[in-house]
Short mmCIF file of C-alpha atoms and ligand atoms in Angstrom, two decimals:
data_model
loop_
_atom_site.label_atom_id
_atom_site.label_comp_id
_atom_site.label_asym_id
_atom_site.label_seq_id
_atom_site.Cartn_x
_atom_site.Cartn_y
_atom_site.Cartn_z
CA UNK A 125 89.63 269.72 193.19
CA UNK A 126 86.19 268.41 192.43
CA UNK A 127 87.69 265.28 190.92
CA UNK A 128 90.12 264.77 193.94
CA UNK A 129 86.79 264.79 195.85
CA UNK A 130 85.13 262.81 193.86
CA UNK A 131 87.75 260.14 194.03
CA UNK A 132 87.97 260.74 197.98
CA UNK A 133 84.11 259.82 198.17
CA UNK A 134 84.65 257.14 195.78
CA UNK A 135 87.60 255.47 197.94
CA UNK A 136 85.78 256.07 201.10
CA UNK A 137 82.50 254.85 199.72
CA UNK A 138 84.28 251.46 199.09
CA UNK A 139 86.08 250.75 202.02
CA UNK A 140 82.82 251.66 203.91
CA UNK A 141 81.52 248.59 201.82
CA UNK A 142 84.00 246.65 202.92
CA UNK A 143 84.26 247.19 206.75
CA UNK A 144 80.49 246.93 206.64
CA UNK A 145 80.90 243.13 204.52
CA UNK A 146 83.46 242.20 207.19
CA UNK A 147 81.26 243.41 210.10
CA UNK A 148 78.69 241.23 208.86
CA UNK A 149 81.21 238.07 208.06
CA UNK A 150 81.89 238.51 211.72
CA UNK A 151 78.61 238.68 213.01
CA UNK A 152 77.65 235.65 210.43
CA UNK A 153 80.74 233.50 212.17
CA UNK A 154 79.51 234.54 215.76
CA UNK A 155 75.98 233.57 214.88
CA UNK A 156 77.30 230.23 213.45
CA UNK A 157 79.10 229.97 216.10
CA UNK A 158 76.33 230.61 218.54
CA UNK A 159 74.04 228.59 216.64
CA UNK A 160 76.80 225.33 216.42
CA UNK A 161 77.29 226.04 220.72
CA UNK A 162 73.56 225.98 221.24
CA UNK A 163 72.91 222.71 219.52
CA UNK A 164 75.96 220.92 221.94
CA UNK A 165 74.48 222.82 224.88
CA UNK A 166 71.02 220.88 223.54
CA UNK A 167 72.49 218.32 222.82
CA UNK A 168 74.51 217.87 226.31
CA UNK A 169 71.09 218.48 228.49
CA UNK A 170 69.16 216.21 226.45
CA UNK A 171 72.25 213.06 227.59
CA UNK A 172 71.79 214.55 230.84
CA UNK A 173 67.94 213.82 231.34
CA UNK A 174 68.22 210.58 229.41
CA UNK A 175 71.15 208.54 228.71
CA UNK A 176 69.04 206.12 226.87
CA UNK A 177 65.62 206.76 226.20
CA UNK A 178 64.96 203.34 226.01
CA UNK A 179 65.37 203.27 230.05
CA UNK A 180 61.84 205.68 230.17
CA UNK A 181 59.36 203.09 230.51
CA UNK A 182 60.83 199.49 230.71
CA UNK A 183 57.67 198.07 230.28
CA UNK A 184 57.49 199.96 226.58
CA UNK A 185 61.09 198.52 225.97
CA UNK A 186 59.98 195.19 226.63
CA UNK A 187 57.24 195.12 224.32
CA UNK A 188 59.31 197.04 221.30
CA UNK A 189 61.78 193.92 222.01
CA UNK A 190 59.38 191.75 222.31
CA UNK A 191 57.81 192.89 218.71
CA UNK A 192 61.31 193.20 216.75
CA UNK A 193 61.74 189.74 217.50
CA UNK A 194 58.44 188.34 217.02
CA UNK A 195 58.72 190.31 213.53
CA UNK A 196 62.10 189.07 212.97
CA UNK A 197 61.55 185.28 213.52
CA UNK A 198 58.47 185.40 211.27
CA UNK A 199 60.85 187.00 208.68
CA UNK A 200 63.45 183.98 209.17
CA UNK A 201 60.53 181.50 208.95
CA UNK A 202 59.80 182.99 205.75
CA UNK A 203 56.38 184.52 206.50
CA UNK A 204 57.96 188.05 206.64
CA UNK A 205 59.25 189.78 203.95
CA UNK A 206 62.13 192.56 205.19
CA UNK A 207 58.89 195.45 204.18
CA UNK A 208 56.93 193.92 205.93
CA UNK A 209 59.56 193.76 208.96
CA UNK A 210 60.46 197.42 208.07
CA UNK A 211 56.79 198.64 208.08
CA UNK A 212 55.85 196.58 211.38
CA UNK A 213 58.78 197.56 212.87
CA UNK A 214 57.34 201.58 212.19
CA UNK A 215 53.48 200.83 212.59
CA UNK A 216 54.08 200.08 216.77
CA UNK A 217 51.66 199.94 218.94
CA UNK A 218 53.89 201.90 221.60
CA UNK A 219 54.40 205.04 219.30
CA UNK A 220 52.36 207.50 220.77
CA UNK A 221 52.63 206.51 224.74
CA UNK A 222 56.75 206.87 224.38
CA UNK A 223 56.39 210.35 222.26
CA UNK A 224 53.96 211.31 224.81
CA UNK A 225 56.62 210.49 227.65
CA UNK A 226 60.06 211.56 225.93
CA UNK A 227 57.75 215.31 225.90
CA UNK A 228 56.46 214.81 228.71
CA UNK A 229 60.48 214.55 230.31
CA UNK A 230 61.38 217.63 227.58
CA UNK A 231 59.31 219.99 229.20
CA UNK A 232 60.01 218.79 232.92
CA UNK A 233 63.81 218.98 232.48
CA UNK A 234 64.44 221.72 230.21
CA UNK A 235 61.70 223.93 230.82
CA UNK A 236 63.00 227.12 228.91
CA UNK A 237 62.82 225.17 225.47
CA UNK A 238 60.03 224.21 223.69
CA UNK A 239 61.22 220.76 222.03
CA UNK A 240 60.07 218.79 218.93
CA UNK A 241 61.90 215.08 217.69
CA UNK A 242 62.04 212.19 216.14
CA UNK A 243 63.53 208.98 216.34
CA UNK A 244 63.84 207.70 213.30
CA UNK A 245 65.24 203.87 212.55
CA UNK A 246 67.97 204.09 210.18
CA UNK A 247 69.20 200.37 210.32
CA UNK A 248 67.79 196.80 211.24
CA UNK A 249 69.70 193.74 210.83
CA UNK A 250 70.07 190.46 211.52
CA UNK A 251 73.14 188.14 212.71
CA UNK A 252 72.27 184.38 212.28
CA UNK A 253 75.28 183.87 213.51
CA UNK A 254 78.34 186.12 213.17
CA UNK A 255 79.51 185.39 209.74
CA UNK A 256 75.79 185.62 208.60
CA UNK A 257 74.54 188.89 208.20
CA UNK A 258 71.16 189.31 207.14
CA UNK A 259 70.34 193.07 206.59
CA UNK A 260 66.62 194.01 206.67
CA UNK A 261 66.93 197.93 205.97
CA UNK A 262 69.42 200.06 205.95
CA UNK A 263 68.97 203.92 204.87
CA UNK A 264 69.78 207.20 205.96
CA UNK A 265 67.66 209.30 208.63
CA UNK A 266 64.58 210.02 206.93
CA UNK A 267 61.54 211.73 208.49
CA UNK A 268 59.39 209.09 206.69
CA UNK A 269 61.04 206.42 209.08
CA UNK A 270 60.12 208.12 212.22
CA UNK A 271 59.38 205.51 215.07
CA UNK A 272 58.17 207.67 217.54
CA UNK A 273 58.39 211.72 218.16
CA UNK A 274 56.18 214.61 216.61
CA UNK A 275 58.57 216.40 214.42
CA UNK A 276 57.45 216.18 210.56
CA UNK A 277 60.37 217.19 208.86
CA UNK A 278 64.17 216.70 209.96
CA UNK A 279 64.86 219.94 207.67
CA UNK A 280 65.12 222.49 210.86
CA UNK A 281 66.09 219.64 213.39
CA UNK A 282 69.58 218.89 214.20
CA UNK A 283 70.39 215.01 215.50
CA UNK A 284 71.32 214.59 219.04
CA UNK A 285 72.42 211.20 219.11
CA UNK A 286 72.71 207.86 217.44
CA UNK A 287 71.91 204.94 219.48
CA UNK A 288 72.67 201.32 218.54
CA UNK A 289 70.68 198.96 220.57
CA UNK A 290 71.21 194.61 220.83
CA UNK A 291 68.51 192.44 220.87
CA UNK A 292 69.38 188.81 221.45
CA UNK A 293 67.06 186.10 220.36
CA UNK A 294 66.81 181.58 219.71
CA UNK A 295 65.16 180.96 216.67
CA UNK A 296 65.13 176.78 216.13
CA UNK A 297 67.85 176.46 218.81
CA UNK A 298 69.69 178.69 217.16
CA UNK A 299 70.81 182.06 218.87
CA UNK A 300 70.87 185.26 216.63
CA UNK A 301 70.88 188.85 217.32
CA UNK A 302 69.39 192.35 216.26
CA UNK A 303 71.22 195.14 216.03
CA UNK A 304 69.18 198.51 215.15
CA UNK A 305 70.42 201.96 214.83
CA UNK A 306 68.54 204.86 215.96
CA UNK A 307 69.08 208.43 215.47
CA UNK A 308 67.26 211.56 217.71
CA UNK A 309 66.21 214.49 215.78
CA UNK A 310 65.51 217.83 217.74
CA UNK A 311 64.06 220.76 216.79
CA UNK A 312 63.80 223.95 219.26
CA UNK A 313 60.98 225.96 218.61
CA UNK A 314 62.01 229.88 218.14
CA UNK A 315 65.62 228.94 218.15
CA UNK A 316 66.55 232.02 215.93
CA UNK A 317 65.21 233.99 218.35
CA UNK A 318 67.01 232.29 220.97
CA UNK A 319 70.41 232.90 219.30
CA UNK A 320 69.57 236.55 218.26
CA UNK A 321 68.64 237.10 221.85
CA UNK A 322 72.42 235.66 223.10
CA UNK A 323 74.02 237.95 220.26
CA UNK A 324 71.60 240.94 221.25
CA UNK A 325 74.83 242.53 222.60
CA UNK A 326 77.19 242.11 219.57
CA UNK A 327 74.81 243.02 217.41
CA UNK A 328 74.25 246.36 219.18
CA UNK A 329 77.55 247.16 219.27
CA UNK A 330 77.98 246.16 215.28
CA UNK A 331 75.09 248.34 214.67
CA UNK A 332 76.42 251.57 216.69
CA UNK A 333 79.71 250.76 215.72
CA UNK A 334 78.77 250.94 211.76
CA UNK A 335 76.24 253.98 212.07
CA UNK A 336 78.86 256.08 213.79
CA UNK A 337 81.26 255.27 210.97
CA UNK A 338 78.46 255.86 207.98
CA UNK A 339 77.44 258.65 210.18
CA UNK A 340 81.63 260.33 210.49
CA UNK A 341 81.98 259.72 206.81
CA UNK A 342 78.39 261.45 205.52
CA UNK A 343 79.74 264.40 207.98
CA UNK A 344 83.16 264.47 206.77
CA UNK A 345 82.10 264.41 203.65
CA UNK A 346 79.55 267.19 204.46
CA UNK A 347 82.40 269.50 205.69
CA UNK A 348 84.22 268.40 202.49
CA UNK A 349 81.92 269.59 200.03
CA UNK A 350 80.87 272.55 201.95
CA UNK A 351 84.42 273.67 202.21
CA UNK A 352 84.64 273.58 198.62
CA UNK A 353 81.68 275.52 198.14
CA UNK A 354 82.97 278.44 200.24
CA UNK A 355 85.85 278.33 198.80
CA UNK A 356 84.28 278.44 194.88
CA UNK A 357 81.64 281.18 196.22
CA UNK A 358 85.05 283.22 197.60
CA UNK A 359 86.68 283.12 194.15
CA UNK A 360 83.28 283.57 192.40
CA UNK A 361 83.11 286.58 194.94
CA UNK A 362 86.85 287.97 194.12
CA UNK A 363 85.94 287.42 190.23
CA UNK A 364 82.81 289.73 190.90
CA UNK A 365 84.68 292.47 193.12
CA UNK A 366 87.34 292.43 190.09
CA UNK A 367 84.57 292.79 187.65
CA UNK A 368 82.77 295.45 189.28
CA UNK A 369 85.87 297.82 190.05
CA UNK A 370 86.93 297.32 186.46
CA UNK A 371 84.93 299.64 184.69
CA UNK A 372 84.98 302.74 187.16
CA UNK A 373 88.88 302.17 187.36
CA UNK A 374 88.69 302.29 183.76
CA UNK A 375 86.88 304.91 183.36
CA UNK A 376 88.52 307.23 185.83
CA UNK A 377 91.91 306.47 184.06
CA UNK A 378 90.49 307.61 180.69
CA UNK A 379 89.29 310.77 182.35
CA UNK A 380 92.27 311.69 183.93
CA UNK A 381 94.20 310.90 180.42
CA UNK A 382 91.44 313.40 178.88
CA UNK A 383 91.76 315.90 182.04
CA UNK A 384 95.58 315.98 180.81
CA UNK A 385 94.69 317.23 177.68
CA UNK A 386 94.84 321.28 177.96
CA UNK A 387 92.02 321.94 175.24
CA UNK A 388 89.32 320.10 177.24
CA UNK A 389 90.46 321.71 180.31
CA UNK A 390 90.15 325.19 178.68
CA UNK A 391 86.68 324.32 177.58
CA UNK A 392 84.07 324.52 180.50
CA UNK A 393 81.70 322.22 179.56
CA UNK A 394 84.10 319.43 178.81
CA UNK A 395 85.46 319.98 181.28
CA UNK A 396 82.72 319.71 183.80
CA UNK A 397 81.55 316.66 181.73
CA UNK A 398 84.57 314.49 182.72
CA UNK A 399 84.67 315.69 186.50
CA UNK A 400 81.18 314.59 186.72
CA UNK A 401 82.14 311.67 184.89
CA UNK A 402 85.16 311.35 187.73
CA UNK A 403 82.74 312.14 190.20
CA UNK A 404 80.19 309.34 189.33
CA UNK A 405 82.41 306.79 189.04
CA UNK A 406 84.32 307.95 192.61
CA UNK A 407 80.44 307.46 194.01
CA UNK A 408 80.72 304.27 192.68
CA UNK A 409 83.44 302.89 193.71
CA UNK A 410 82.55 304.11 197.46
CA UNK A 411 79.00 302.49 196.93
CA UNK A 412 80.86 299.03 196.14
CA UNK A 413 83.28 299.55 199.23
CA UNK A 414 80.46 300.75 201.24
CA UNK A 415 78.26 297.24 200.40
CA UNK A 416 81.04 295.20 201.39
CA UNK A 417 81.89 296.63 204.35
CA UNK A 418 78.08 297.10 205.12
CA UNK A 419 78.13 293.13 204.68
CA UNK A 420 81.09 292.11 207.09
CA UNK A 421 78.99 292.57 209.66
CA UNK A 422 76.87 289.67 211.08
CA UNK A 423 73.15 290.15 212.53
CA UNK A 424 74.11 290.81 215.89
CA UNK A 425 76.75 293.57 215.37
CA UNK A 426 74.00 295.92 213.61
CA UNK A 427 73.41 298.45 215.40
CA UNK A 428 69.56 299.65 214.54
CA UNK A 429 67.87 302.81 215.17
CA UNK A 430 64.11 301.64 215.91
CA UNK A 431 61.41 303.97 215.84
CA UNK A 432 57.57 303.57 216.05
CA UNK A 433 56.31 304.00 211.96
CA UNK A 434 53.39 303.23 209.80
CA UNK A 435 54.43 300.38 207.95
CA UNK A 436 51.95 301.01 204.75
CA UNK A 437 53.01 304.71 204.58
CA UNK A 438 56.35 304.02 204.76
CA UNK A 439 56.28 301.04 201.83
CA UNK A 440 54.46 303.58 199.80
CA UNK A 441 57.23 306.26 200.27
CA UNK A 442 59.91 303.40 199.13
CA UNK A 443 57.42 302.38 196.44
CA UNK A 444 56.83 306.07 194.87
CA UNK A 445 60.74 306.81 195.13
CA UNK A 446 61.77 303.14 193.18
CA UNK A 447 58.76 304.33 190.74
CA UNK A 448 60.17 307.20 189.64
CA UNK A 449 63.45 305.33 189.13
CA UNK A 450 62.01 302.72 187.05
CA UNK A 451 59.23 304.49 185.19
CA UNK A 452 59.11 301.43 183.00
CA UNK A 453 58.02 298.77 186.03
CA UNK A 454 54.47 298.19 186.34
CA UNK A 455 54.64 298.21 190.24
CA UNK A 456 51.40 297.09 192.30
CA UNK A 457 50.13 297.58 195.67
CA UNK A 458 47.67 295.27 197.13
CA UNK A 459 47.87 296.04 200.85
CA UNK A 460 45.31 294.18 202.64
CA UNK A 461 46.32 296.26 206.41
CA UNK A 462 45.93 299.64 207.46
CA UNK A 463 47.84 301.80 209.61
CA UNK A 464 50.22 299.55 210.92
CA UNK A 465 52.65 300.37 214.00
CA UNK A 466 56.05 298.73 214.10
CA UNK A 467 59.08 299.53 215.63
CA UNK A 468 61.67 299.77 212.87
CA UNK A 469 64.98 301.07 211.47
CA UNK A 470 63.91 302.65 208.49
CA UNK A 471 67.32 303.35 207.12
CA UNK A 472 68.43 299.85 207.30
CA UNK A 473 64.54 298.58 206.08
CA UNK A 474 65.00 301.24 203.40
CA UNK A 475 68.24 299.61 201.83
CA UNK A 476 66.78 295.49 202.30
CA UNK A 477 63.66 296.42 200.69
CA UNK A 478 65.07 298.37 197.81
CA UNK A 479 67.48 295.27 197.62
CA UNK A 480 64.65 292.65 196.79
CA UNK A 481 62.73 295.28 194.38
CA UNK A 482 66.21 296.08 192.24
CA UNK A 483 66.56 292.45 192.08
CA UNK A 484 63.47 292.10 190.87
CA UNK A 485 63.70 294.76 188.04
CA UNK A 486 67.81 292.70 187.58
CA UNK A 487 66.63 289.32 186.90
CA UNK A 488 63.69 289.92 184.29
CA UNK A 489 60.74 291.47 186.10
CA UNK A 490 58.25 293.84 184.60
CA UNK A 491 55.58 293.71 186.69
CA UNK A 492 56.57 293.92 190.16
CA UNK A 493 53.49 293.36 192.84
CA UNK A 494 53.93 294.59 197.10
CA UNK A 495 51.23 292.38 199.28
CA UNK A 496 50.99 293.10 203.07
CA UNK A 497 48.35 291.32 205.55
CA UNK A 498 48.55 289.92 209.12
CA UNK A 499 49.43 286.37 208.86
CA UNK A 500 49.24 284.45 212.17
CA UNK A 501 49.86 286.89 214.54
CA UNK A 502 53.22 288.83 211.88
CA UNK A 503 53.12 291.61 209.60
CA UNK A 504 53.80 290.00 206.09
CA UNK A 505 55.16 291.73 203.15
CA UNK A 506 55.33 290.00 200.03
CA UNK A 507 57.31 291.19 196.94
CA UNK A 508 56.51 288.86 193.63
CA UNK A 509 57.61 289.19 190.45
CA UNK A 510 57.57 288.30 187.08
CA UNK A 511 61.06 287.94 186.27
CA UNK A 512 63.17 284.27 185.59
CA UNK A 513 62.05 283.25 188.26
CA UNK A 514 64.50 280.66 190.82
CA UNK A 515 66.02 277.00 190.59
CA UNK A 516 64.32 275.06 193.51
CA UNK A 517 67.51 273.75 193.89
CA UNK A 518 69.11 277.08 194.54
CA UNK A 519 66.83 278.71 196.42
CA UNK A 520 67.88 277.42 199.88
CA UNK A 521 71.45 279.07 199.38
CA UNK A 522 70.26 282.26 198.21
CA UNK A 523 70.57 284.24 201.57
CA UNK A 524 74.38 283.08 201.79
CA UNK A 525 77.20 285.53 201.89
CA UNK A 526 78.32 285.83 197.92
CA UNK A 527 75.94 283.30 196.84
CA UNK A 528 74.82 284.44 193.14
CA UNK A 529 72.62 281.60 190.75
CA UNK A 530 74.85 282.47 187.98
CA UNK A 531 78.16 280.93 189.22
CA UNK A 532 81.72 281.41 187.66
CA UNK A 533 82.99 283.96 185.23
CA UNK A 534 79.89 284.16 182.85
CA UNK A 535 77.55 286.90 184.33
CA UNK A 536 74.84 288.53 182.41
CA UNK A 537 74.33 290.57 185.68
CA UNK A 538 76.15 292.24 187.86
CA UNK A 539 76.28 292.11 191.23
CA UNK A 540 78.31 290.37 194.34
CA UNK A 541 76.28 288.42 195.86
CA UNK A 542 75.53 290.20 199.16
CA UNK A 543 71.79 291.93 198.72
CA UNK A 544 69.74 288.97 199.68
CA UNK A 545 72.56 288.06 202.40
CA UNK A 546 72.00 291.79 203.70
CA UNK A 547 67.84 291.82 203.60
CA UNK A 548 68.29 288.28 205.45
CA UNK A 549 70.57 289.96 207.92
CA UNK A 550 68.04 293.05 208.34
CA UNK A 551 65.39 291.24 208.88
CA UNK A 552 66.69 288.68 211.24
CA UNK A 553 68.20 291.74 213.47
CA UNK A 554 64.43 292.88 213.72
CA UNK A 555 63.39 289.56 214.75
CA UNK A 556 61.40 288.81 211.48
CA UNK A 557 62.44 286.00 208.79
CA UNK A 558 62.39 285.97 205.08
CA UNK A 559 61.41 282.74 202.38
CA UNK A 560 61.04 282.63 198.92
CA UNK A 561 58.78 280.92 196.56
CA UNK A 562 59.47 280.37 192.71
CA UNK A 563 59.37 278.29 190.04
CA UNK A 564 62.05 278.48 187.43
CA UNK A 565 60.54 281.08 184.18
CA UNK A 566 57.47 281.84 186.17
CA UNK A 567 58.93 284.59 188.74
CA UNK A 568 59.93 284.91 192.30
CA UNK A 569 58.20 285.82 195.64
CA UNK A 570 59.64 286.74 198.49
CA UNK A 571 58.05 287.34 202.02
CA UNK A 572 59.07 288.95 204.99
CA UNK A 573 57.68 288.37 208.34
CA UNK A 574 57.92 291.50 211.17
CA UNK A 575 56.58 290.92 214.66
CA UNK A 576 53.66 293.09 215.22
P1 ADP B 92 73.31 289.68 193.40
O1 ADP B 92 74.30 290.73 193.71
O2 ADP B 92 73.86 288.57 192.60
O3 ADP B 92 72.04 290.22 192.86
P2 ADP B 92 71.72 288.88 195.70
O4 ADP B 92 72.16 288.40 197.05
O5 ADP B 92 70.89 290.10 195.66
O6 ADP B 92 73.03 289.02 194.83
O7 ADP B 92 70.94 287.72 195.01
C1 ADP B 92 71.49 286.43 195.01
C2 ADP B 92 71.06 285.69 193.78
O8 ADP B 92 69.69 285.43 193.83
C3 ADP B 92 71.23 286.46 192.51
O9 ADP B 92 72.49 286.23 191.94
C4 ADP B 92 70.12 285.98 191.62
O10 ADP B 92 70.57 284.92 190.83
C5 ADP B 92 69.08 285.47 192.58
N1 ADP B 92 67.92 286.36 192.68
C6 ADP B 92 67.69 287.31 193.62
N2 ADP B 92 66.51 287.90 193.44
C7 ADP B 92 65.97 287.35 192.34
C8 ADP B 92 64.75 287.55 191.62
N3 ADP B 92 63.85 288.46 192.00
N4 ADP B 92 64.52 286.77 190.54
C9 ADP B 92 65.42 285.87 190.14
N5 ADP B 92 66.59 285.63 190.76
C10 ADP B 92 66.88 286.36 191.84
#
């Protein structure tokens, strides 16, 4: 059974991985997605505001003409070298006036974005004529060949557009022309955000739609184990029933055998022996039927018979009695209250609290130690011991119906699991609630709270 549920949690465990690694493929794609639709949607309104951006100021395009051929005719006279070309062509005068107005047209016509770029010159060359092609630079966009624009790195930016512009030119009567490529680089500042902001609604619904599923499973899982638990502490529960019935059935067979025998039954005081041995064991069968039965009954269905007592008088009647029981317990008082008035059933008080001290003197105790004192307003009574003391681990089940540490077969003490469950039962039909403290070998205290 455990392994089966092992293997359950196992199986469900992994294809919890797995929906989860899909859910987040598919978010991935839609972001991708998102982020490929935002750059054409940037892309599309920057063509809108400028379908050349060489149109801006025609003044500026003049001059850059102006200077590509100027630098281009000195190259063909031989006073240029293509650097030098390549490096005038970057060093223009016009750079910062045409960054300033391609922003300045940005943050006119698309307001909601705050945009960086660069143009950077990818290609210059030169047609003597058409069969003579004279190629000054060519290289891939590079951030280093920026002609005008304020981004420093093309790492985050995505390009917009190429443009290939004509220049036409006589050089010695002879006509030639420049072609140049151009690309536009754009970055959007905060574009993640942007994006995460479109997919705020997807990933929402990824989010609730994964917690509810990690959330189903941990509670399925929950009932799963807790299931099994009942079901181990009802077998562990019929195992101690068996166990305890054992030996008085035995016992009362043996004696009947003997009663058979006409010799003992002519003899008085064997006689008497076994029927008191009959009648011991008949008490304690009906004490075992009695604590079950006593125990079917939850906190609400006890029916208690309160009456006004002294709370310290009546401890030290309970206390005196269990003394003379166990002459060998060194039991304590330290009661730090006086004459104390509650409204209690003393029968069913009786039983709880004799419940916690015959624990005590069961699991190891020798010196057994009753506290009471007002804590915030509650009468607290506090029974510690010295005895083996409680797993933390175990202590929050130890008011469950059955629940015994010692679990299986193998008890060195007997008992069914039900006196804690009862005192928890007692004490919550009078209001009041009960905790423990202990640490493992060291002993055990537990404390009840009454309302005063
Ligand atoms: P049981 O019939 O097993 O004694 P209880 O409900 O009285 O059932 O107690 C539940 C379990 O709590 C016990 O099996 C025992 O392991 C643990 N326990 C109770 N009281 C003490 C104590 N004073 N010291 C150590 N263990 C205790």
């Amino acid at each position: 059974m455990k392994q089966k549920i092992n293997l359950l949690i196992a199986f469900s465990i992994v294809a919890l991985i797995v929906l989860t690694a899909v859910q987040c493929y598919l978010v991935k794609t839609t972001y991708d997605y998102k982020v490929a639709q935002f750059h054409t949607q940037i892309k599309n309104e920057i063509a809108q505001i400028t379908n050349d951006y060489s149109d801006i100021d025609s003044v500026l395009v003049s001059k850059k003409e102006a200077l590509y051929k100027s630098l281009s005719e000195n190259y063909m006279k031989g006073k240029n070298t293509k650097l030098n070309v390549k490096n005038g062509v970057l060093k223009n005068d016009f750079q910062r006036a045409l960054t300033k107005e391609i922003q300045r047209r940005f943050e006119r016509d698309l307001p909601n974005f705050k945009i960086d770029f660069a143009i950077v010159l990818n290609k210059f060359i030169l047609y003597k004529s058409t069969q003579k092609v004279d190629t000054i630079f060519s290289e891939k966009p590079f951030i280093k060949n920026k002609l005008y624009g304020n981004l420093a790195s093309l790492n985050q930016a995505f390009l917009v557009r190429n443009y290939v512009g004509t220049t036409n030119g006589t050089f010695e009567n002879q006509e030639y022309q420049l072609l140049t490529e151009d690309s536009m680089y754009v970055s959007v500042i905060d574009w993640e955000i942007i994006i995460l902001r479109r997919m705020t609604i997807i990933l929402i619904l990824s989010l609730i739609s994964i917690t509810t599923l990690i959330s189903l499973f941990i509670i399925a899982i929950k009932g799963l184990i807790k299931q099994k638990k009942v079901s181990d502490v009802k077998t562990d529960f019929i195992n101690n029933i068996t166990h305890e019935l054992k030996t008085p059935l035995a016992t009362l067979g043996i004696s009947t055998k003997i009663l058979e025998q006409k010799n003992i039954r002519d003899n008085d005081e064997n006689f008497n022996a076994i029927v008191n041995t009959i009648s011991r064991q008949n008490n304690r069968l009906q004490n075992l039927i009695d604590q079950v039965m006593a125990n079917s009954l939850a906190e609400n269905e006890i029916e208690l018979q309160k009456e006004k007592i002294e709370i310290e008088n009546f401890m030290l009647s309970i206390i005196n009695d269990f003394k003379i029981t166990f002459p060998k317990i060194n039991l304590k008082t330290d009661f730090q209250t006086e004459k104390t008035i509650l409204v209690l059933d003393k029968f069913h008080l009786t039983t709880a609290f004799l419940n916690v001290l015959e624990n005590a003197v069961k699991y190891g105790s020798n010196t057994i130690t009753v506290k009471t004192k007002i804590v915030e307003n509650q009468f607290s009574i506090s029974i510690e011991d010295d005895g083996i003391g409680i797993a933390k681990n175990k202590q929050s089940l130890l008011f469950e119906k059955f629940y015994r540490v010692e679990q299986g077969n193998l008890h060195n003490t007997k008992g069914l699991g039900l006196g804690l469950y009862y005192v928890n039962q007692i004490v919550k039909a009078h209001q009041g609630s009960i905790s423990v403290i202990s640490d493992l070998g060291k002993g055990t205290q537990f404390t009840i709270l009454l309302k005063v």
